[in-house]
PDB file of C-alpha atoms in Angstrom:
ATOM      1  CA  MET A  30     -34.099 -33.583  13.821  1.00 48.00           C
ATOM      2  CA  SER A  31     -32.412 -34.135  17.221  1.00 53.00           C
ATOM      3  CA  GLY A  32     -29.204 -32.309  17.991  1.00 56.00           C
ATOM      4  CA  LEU A  33     -27.164 -35.592  17.852  1.00 48.00           C
ATOM      5  CA  HIS A  34     -28.455 -36.375  14.367  1.00 70.00           C
ATOM      6  CA  ALA A  35     -27.777 -32.970  13.054  1.00 70.00           C
ATOM      7  CA  GLU A  36     -24.269 -33.078  14.527  1.00 75.00           C
ATOM      8  CA  GLN A  37     -23.706 -36.505  12.896  1.00 84.00           C
ATOM      9  CA  MET A  38     -25.016 -35.227   9.619  1.00 84.00           C
ATOM     10  CA  MET A  39     -22.642 -32.168   9.695  1.00 84.00           C
ATOM     11  CA  ASN A  40     -19.669 -34.464  10.598  1.00 85.00           C
ATOM     12  CA  GLU A  41     -20.417 -36.519   7.466  1.00 90.00           C
ATOM     13  CA  VAL A  42     -20.694 -33.443   5.386  1.00 92.00           C
ATOM     14  CA  ARG A  43     -17.349 -32.183   6.669  1.00 91.00           C
ATOM     15  CA  ARG A  44     -15.812 -35.619   5.957  1.00 94.00           C
ATOM     16  CA  GLY A  45     -17.338 -35.552   2.562  1.00 95.00           C
ATOM     17  CA  ILE A  46     -15.370 -32.554   1.352  1.00 94.00           C
ATOM     18  CA  GLN A  47     -12.192 -34.587   1.947  1.00 94.00           C
ATOM     19  CA  ASP A  48     -13.508 -37.647   0.278  1.00 95.00           C
ATOM     20  CA  GLU A  49     -11.715 -39.215  -2.750  1.00 96.00           C
ATOM     21  CA  ASN A  50     -14.934 -39.492  -4.657  1.00 97.00           C
ATOM     22  CA  ASP A  51     -15.526 -36.460  -6.745  1.00 97.00           C
ATOM     23  CA  GLN A  52     -19.337 -36.714  -6.492  1.00 97.00           C
ATOM     24  CA  ILE A  53     -19.286 -36.855  -2.761  1.00 96.00           C
ATOM     25  CA  ARG A  54     -16.918 -33.857  -2.551  1.00 97.00           C
ATOM     26  CA  ASP A  55     -19.166 -32.029  -4.966  1.00 97.00           C
ATOM     27  CA  LEU A  56     -22.353 -32.757  -2.962  1.00 97.00           C
ATOM     28  CA  SER A  57     -20.658 -31.872   0.344  1.00 97.00           C
ATOM     29  CA  ILE A  58     -19.304 -28.527  -0.790  1.00 97.00           C
ATOM     30  CA  GLU A  59     -22.780 -27.698  -2.260  1.00 97.00           C
ATOM     31  CA  VAL A  60     -24.134 -28.237   1.302  1.00 96.00           C
ATOM     32  CA  TYR A  61     -21.766 -25.569   2.587  1.00 96.00           C
ATOM     33  CA  VAL A  62     -22.676 -23.241  -0.276  1.00 97.00           C
ATOM     34  CA  GLN A  63     -26.348 -23.459   0.767  1.00 96.00           C
ATOM     35  CA  ILE A  64     -25.490 -23.207   4.572  1.00 94.00           C
ATOM     36  CA  ALA A  65     -23.386 -20.123   3.998  1.00 95.00           C
ATOM     37  CA  LYS A  66     -26.293 -18.222   2.517  1.00 96.00           C
ATOM     38  CA  PHE A  67     -27.900 -18.000   6.007  1.00 93.00           C
ATOM     39  CA  LYS A  68     -26.730 -16.204   9.156  1.00 92.00           C
ATOM     40  CA  ASN A  69     -27.011 -19.377  11.312  1.00 90.00           C
ATOM     41  CA  GLY A  70     -25.094 -21.322   8.717  1.00 91.00           C
ATOM     42  CA  ARG A  71     -22.400 -18.704   8.492  1.00 93.00           C
ATOM     43  CA  GLU A  72     -22.020 -18.823  12.289  1.00 92.00           C
ATOM     44  CA  PHE A  73     -21.952 -22.595  12.171  1.00 91.00           C
ATOM     45  CA  ILE A  74     -19.054 -22.629   9.602  1.00 93.00           C
ATOM     46  CA  LEU A  75     -17.061 -19.991  11.583  1.00 93.00           C
ATOM     47  CA  ASN A  76     -17.724 -21.527  15.030  1.00 92.00           C
ATOM     48  CA  ASN A  77     -16.613 -24.926  13.958  1.00 91.00           C
ATOM     49  CA  GLY A  78     -13.458 -24.029  12.152  1.00 90.00           C
ATOM     50  CA  ILE A  79     -14.652 -25.178   8.746  1.00 94.00           C
ATOM     51  CA  VAL A  80     -13.236 -22.245   6.716  1.00 95.00           C
ATOM     52  CA  LEU A  81      -9.906 -23.865   6.172  1.00 94.00           C
ATOM     53  CA  ASP A  82     -11.581 -27.234   5.271  1.00 95.00           C
ATOM     54  CA  ILE A  83     -13.381 -25.461   2.583  1.00 97.00           C
ATOM     55  CA  ALA A  84     -10.282 -23.673   1.443  1.00 96.00           C
ATOM     56  CA  GLN A  85      -8.550 -26.968   0.897  1.00 96.00           C
ATOM     57  CA  LEU A  86     -10.901 -27.428  -2.029  1.00 97.00           C
ATOM     58  CA  PHE A  87      -9.195 -24.515  -3.844  1.00 97.00           C
ATOM     59  CA  ASP A  88      -6.755 -27.153  -4.939  1.00 96.00           C
ATOM     60  CA  ASP A  89      -9.344 -29.734  -6.115  1.00 97.00           C
ATOM     61  CA  LYS A  90      -8.860 -31.178  -9.575  1.00 96.00           C
ATOM     62  CA  ILE A  91     -12.505 -30.472 -10.459  1.00 97.00           C
ATOM     63  CA  GLU A  92     -13.116 -26.869 -11.403  1.00 97.00           C
ATOM     64  CA  SER A  93     -16.800 -26.888 -10.350  1.00 97.00           C
ATOM     65  CA  ILE A  94     -15.733 -28.046  -6.884  1.00 98.00           C
ATOM     66  CA  ARG A  95     -13.191 -25.282  -6.641  1.00 97.00           C
ATOM     67  CA  GLU A  96     -15.761 -22.868  -7.787  1.00 98.00           C
ATOM     68  CA  LYS A  97     -18.204 -23.896  -5.088  1.00 98.00           C
ATOM     69  CA  ALA A  98     -15.522 -23.636  -2.477  1.00 97.00           C
ATOM     70  CA  TYR A  99     -14.997 -19.963  -3.460  1.00 97.00           C
ATOM     71  CA  VAL A 100     -18.692 -19.335  -3.663  1.00 97.00           C
ATOM     72  CA  SER A 101     -19.211 -20.724  -0.168  1.00 97.00           C
ATOM     73  CA  LEU A 102     -16.578 -18.381   1.306  1.00 96.00           C
ATOM     74  CA  TRP A 103     -18.008 -15.516  -0.740  1.00 95.00           C
ATOM     75  CA  TYR A 104     -21.393 -16.116   0.827  1.00 96.00           C
ATOM     76  CA  LEU A 105     -19.696 -16.502   4.219  1.00 94.00           C
ATOM     77  CA  SER A 106     -18.071 -13.115   3.705  1.00 93.00           C
ATOM     78  CA  ASP A 107     -21.383 -11.390   2.870  1.00 87.00           C
ATOM     79  CA  GLU A 108     -21.607  -9.854   6.333  1.00 88.00           C
ATOM     80  CA  ARG A 109     -18.842  -8.135   8.239  1.00 89.00           C
ATOM     81  CA  SER A 110     -18.622 -10.754  10.924  1.00 89.00           C
ATOM     82  CA  GLY A 111     -18.281 -13.536   8.460  1.00 90.00           C
ATOM     83  CA  CYS A 112     -15.679 -11.580   6.373  1.00 92.00           C
ATOM     84  CA  GLU A 113     -13.623 -10.956   9.639  1.00 94.00           C
ATOM     85  CA  GLY A 114     -13.848 -14.627  10.510  1.00 94.00           C
ATOM     86  CA  VAL A 115     -12.601 -15.722   7.066  1.00 95.00           C
ATOM     87  CA  VAL A 116      -9.652 -13.259   7.388  1.00 95.00           C
ATOM     88  CA  GLU A 117      -8.755 -14.482  10.889  1.00 94.00           C
ATOM     89  CA  GLU A 118      -8.836 -18.109   9.630  1.00 94.00           C
ATOM     90  CA  GLY A 119      -6.020 -17.169   7.216  1.00 93.00           C
ATOM     91  CA  ALA A 120      -7.834 -17.288   3.886  1.00 94.00           C
ATOM     92  CA  ILE A 121      -6.109 -14.189   2.489  1.00 94.00           C
ATOM     93  CA  GLU A 122      -2.846 -15.952   2.545  1.00 95.00           C
ATOM     94  CA  ILE A 123      -4.232 -19.027   0.780  1.00 96.00           C
ATOM     95  CA  LEU A 124      -5.956 -16.807  -1.821  1.00 97.00           C
ATOM     96  CA  VAL A 125      -2.763 -14.875  -2.601  1.00 96.00           C
ATOM     97  CA  ASP A 126      -1.037 -18.172  -3.291  1.00 95.00           C
ATOM     98  CA  LYS A 127      -3.996 -19.171  -5.686  1.00 96.00           C
ATOM     99  CA  LEU A 128      -3.310 -16.090  -7.765  1.00 96.00           C
ATOM    100  CA  LEU A 129      -0.140 -17.925  -8.997  1.00 94.00           C
ATOM    101  CA  SER A 130      -1.313 -21.515  -9.193  1.00 94.00           C
ATOM    102  CA  GLU A 131      -4.921 -21.204 -10.612  1.00 95.00           C
ATOM    103  CA  LYS A 132      -5.191 -21.430 -14.303  1.00 94.00           C
ATOM    104  CA  SER A 133      -8.914 -21.022 -14.865  1.00 97.00           C
ATOM    105  CA  GLU A 134      -9.892 -17.366 -15.529  1.00 97.00           C
ATOM    106  CA  LYS A 135     -13.231 -17.960 -14.034  1.00 97.00           C
ATOM    107  CA  ILE A 136     -11.724 -19.144 -10.696  1.00 97.00           C
ATOM    108  CA  LEU A 137      -9.215 -16.266 -10.770  1.00 98.00           C
ATOM    109  CA  ILE A 138     -12.099 -13.832 -11.018  1.00 97.00           C
ATOM    110  CA  LEU A 139     -13.774 -15.531  -8.000  1.00 97.00           C
ATOM    111  CA  THR A 140     -10.426 -15.390  -6.139  1.00 97.00           C
ATOM    112  CA  MET A 141      -9.964 -11.682  -6.816  1.00 97.00           C
ATOM    113  CA  SER A 142     -13.560 -10.984  -6.022  1.00 96.00           C
ATOM    114  CA  LEU A 143     -13.196 -12.720  -2.615  1.00 96.00           C
ATOM    115  CA  ILE A 144      -9.914 -10.934  -1.798  1.00 97.00           C
ATOM    116  CA  LYS A 145     -11.588  -7.671  -2.570  1.00 96.00           C
ATOM    117  CA  SER A 146     -14.394  -8.404  -0.002  1.00 94.00           C
ATOM    118  CA  LEU A 147     -11.824  -9.504   2.582  1.00 95.00           C
ATOM    119  CA  LEU A 148      -9.816  -6.311   2.146  1.00 94.00           C
ATOM    120  CA  LYS A 149     -12.773  -4.287   3.270  1.00 92.00           C
ATOM    121  CA  VAL A 150     -12.591  -5.364   6.963  1.00 92.00           C
ATOM    122  CA  THR A 151     -10.095  -3.955   9.452  1.00 88.00           C
ATOM    123  CA  ARG A 152      -7.566  -6.892   9.426  1.00 90.00           C
ATOM    124  CA  GLY A 153      -7.857  -7.640   5.789  1.00 92.00           C
ATOM    125  CA  PRO A 154      -5.374  -5.042   4.457  1.00 92.00           C
ATOM    126  CA  ILE A 155      -3.049  -5.675   7.422  1.00 90.00           C
ATOM    127  CA  ARG A 156      -2.942  -9.416   6.805  1.00 92.00           C
ATOM    128  CA  SER A 157      -2.510  -8.903   3.044  1.00 94.00           C
ATOM    129  CA  LEU A 158       0.555  -6.737   3.592  1.00 93.00           C
ATOM    130  CA  THR A 159       2.301  -9.884   4.997  1.00 94.00           C
ATOM    131  CA  THR A 160       1.846 -11.558   1.667  1.00 96.00           C
ATOM    132  CA  PRO A 161       3.099 -10.859  -1.946  1.00 96.00           C
ATOM    133  CA  LEU A 162      -0.395  -9.720  -2.883  1.00 96.00           C
ATOM    134  CA  ILE A 163       0.701  -6.318  -4.260  1.00 96.00           C
ATOM    135  CA  SER A 164       3.285  -7.868  -6.704  1.00 96.00           C
ATOM    136  CA  ARG A 165       0.843 -10.583  -7.835  1.00 97.00           C
ATOM    137  CA  LEU A 166      -1.957  -7.997  -8.441  1.00 97.00           C
ATOM    138  CA  LYS A 167       0.539  -5.686 -10.250  1.00 96.00           C
ATOM    139  CA  ASN A 168       1.230  -8.709 -12.729  1.00 96.00           C
ATOM    140  CA  PHE A 169      -2.472  -8.838 -13.528  1.00 96.00           C
ATOM    141  CA  LEU A 170      -2.632  -5.210 -14.576  1.00 94.00           C
ATOM    142  CA  VAL A 171      -1.231  -6.295 -17.873  1.00 92.00           C
ATOM    143  CA  ASN A 172      -3.228  -9.497 -18.259  1.00 93.00           C
ATOM    144  CA  PRO A 173      -5.145  -9.827 -21.516  1.00 92.00           C
ATOM    145  CA  SER A 174      -8.402 -10.359 -19.500  1.00 94.00           C
ATOM    146  CA  THR A 175     -10.230  -7.033 -18.992  1.00 94.00           C
ATOM    147  CA  GLN A 176     -12.038  -8.436 -15.982  1.00 96.00           C
ATOM    148  CA  LEU A 177      -8.796  -9.621 -14.283  1.00 97.00           C
ATOM    149  CA  LYS A 178      -7.131  -6.190 -14.905  1.00 95.00           C
ATOM    150  CA  LYS A 179     -10.134  -4.424 -13.423  1.00 95.00           C
ATOM    151  CA  LEU A 180     -10.249  -6.575 -10.319  1.00 97.00           C
ATOM    152  CA  ALA A 181      -6.469  -6.280  -9.832  1.00 97.00           C
ATOM    153  CA  ALA A 182      -6.844  -2.413  -9.922  1.00 96.00           C
ATOM    154  CA  GLU A 183      -9.841  -2.596  -7.525  1.00 96.00           C
ATOM    155  CA  ASN A 184      -7.855  -4.683  -5.100  1.00 96.00           C
ATOM    156  CA  LEU A 185      -4.948  -2.377  -5.194  1.00 95.00           C
ATOM    157  CA  ALA A 186      -7.293   0.570  -4.600  1.00 94.00           C
ATOM    158  CA  GLU A 187      -8.709  -1.286  -1.495  1.00 93.00           C
ATOM    159  CA  MET A 188      -5.154  -1.890  -0.262  1.00 90.00           C
ATOM    160  CA  ALA A 189      -4.154   1.773  -0.920  1.00 89.00           C
ATOM    161  CA  PHE A 190      -7.200   3.182   0.901  1.00 86.00           C
ATOM    162  CA  SER A 191      -5.166   3.689   4.087  1.00 81.00           C
ATOM    163  CA  TYR A 192      -1.589   3.788   5.403  1.00 80.00           C
ATOM    164  CA  PRO A 193       0.519   1.603   5.309  1.00 89.00           C
ATOM    165  CA  GLY A 194      -1.157   0.000   2.259  1.00 83.00           C
ATOM    166  CA  LYS A 195      -0.925   3.253   0.159  1.00 87.00           C
ATOM    167  CA  GLU A 196       2.769   3.499   0.753  1.00 90.00           C
ATOM    168  CA  LYS A 197       3.271  -0.315  -0.093  1.00 91.00           C
ATOM    169  CA  VAL A 198       1.280   0.032  -3.358  1.00 89.00           C
ATOM    170  CA  ILE A 199       3.500   2.958  -4.432  1.00 86.00           C
ATOM    171  CA  GLU A 200       6.721   1.161  -3.349  1.00 90.00           C
ATOM    172  CA  GLY A 201       5.497  -1.920  -5.271  1.00 91.00           C
ATOM    173  CA  GLY A 202       5.645   0.053  -8.504  1.00 87.00           C
ATOM    174  CA  CYS A 203       1.884  -0.052  -9.206  1.00 86.00           C
ATOM    175  CA  VAL A 204       1.351   3.595 -10.067  1.00 85.00           C
ATOM    176  CA  SER A 205       2.555   3.534 -13.652  1.00 86.00           C
ATOM    177  CA  PRO A 206       0.648   0.303 -14.481  1.00 90.00           C
ATOM    178  CA  LEU A 207      -2.475   1.741 -12.918  1.00 86.00           C
ATOM    179  CA  ALA A 208      -2.054   4.882 -14.851  1.00 87.00           C
ATOM    180  CA  ASN A 209      -1.627   2.965 -18.073  1.00 86.00           C
ATOM    181  CA  LEU A 210      -4.966   1.345 -17.534  1.00 87.00           C
ATOM    182  CA  MET A 211      -6.592   4.811 -17.937  1.00 86.00           C
ATOM    183  CA  GLU A 212      -5.599   4.626 -21.607  1.00 81.00           C
ATOM    184  CA  ASP A 213      -7.110   1.301 -21.961  1.00 73.00           C
ATOM    185  CA  GLU A 214     -10.656   1.705 -23.323  1.00 72.00           C
ATOM    186  CA  ASP A 215     -11.770  -1.736 -22.130  1.00 69.00           C
ATOM    187  CA  THR A 216     -10.941  -1.134 -18.387  1.00 63.00           C
TER     188      THR A 216
END
């Protein structure tokens, strides 16, 4: 395939994730899921500013499309450079907001899993401290879902790994709720 045809095809895929037709959006995000599995594909997504286009699908009315958007960024974050690129594009800030607005437990698990990955790179905790992430994670420490409680605790641990995150987690009143989880047999 010539470079021009490949470029045209990728422009159509990019346009497709914004299409009104549910099936077109679904097929287009599936392309990005597959592309993000490969190093060259991850580089393409990062180099062409597609991260925020994908993140727009976090608000899609179709849960499976939202799920694929998270999965594509999760694959993109598989390597350090991809993870750093996702952080630099501002994904943490968007993900923190999704902790309030998302109703699907399955998608919340993906959200927290992706945040956890993004907190492992240098700028991840720094960017997260400019958001209300600590208070939102604290609220999940008492959630009925064992998986969400566990992920909230793991994310707080990532944030508290170094200063100033450690100080902010303590100031955020997370120590007691985290200690209470030690008595919870399920977590």
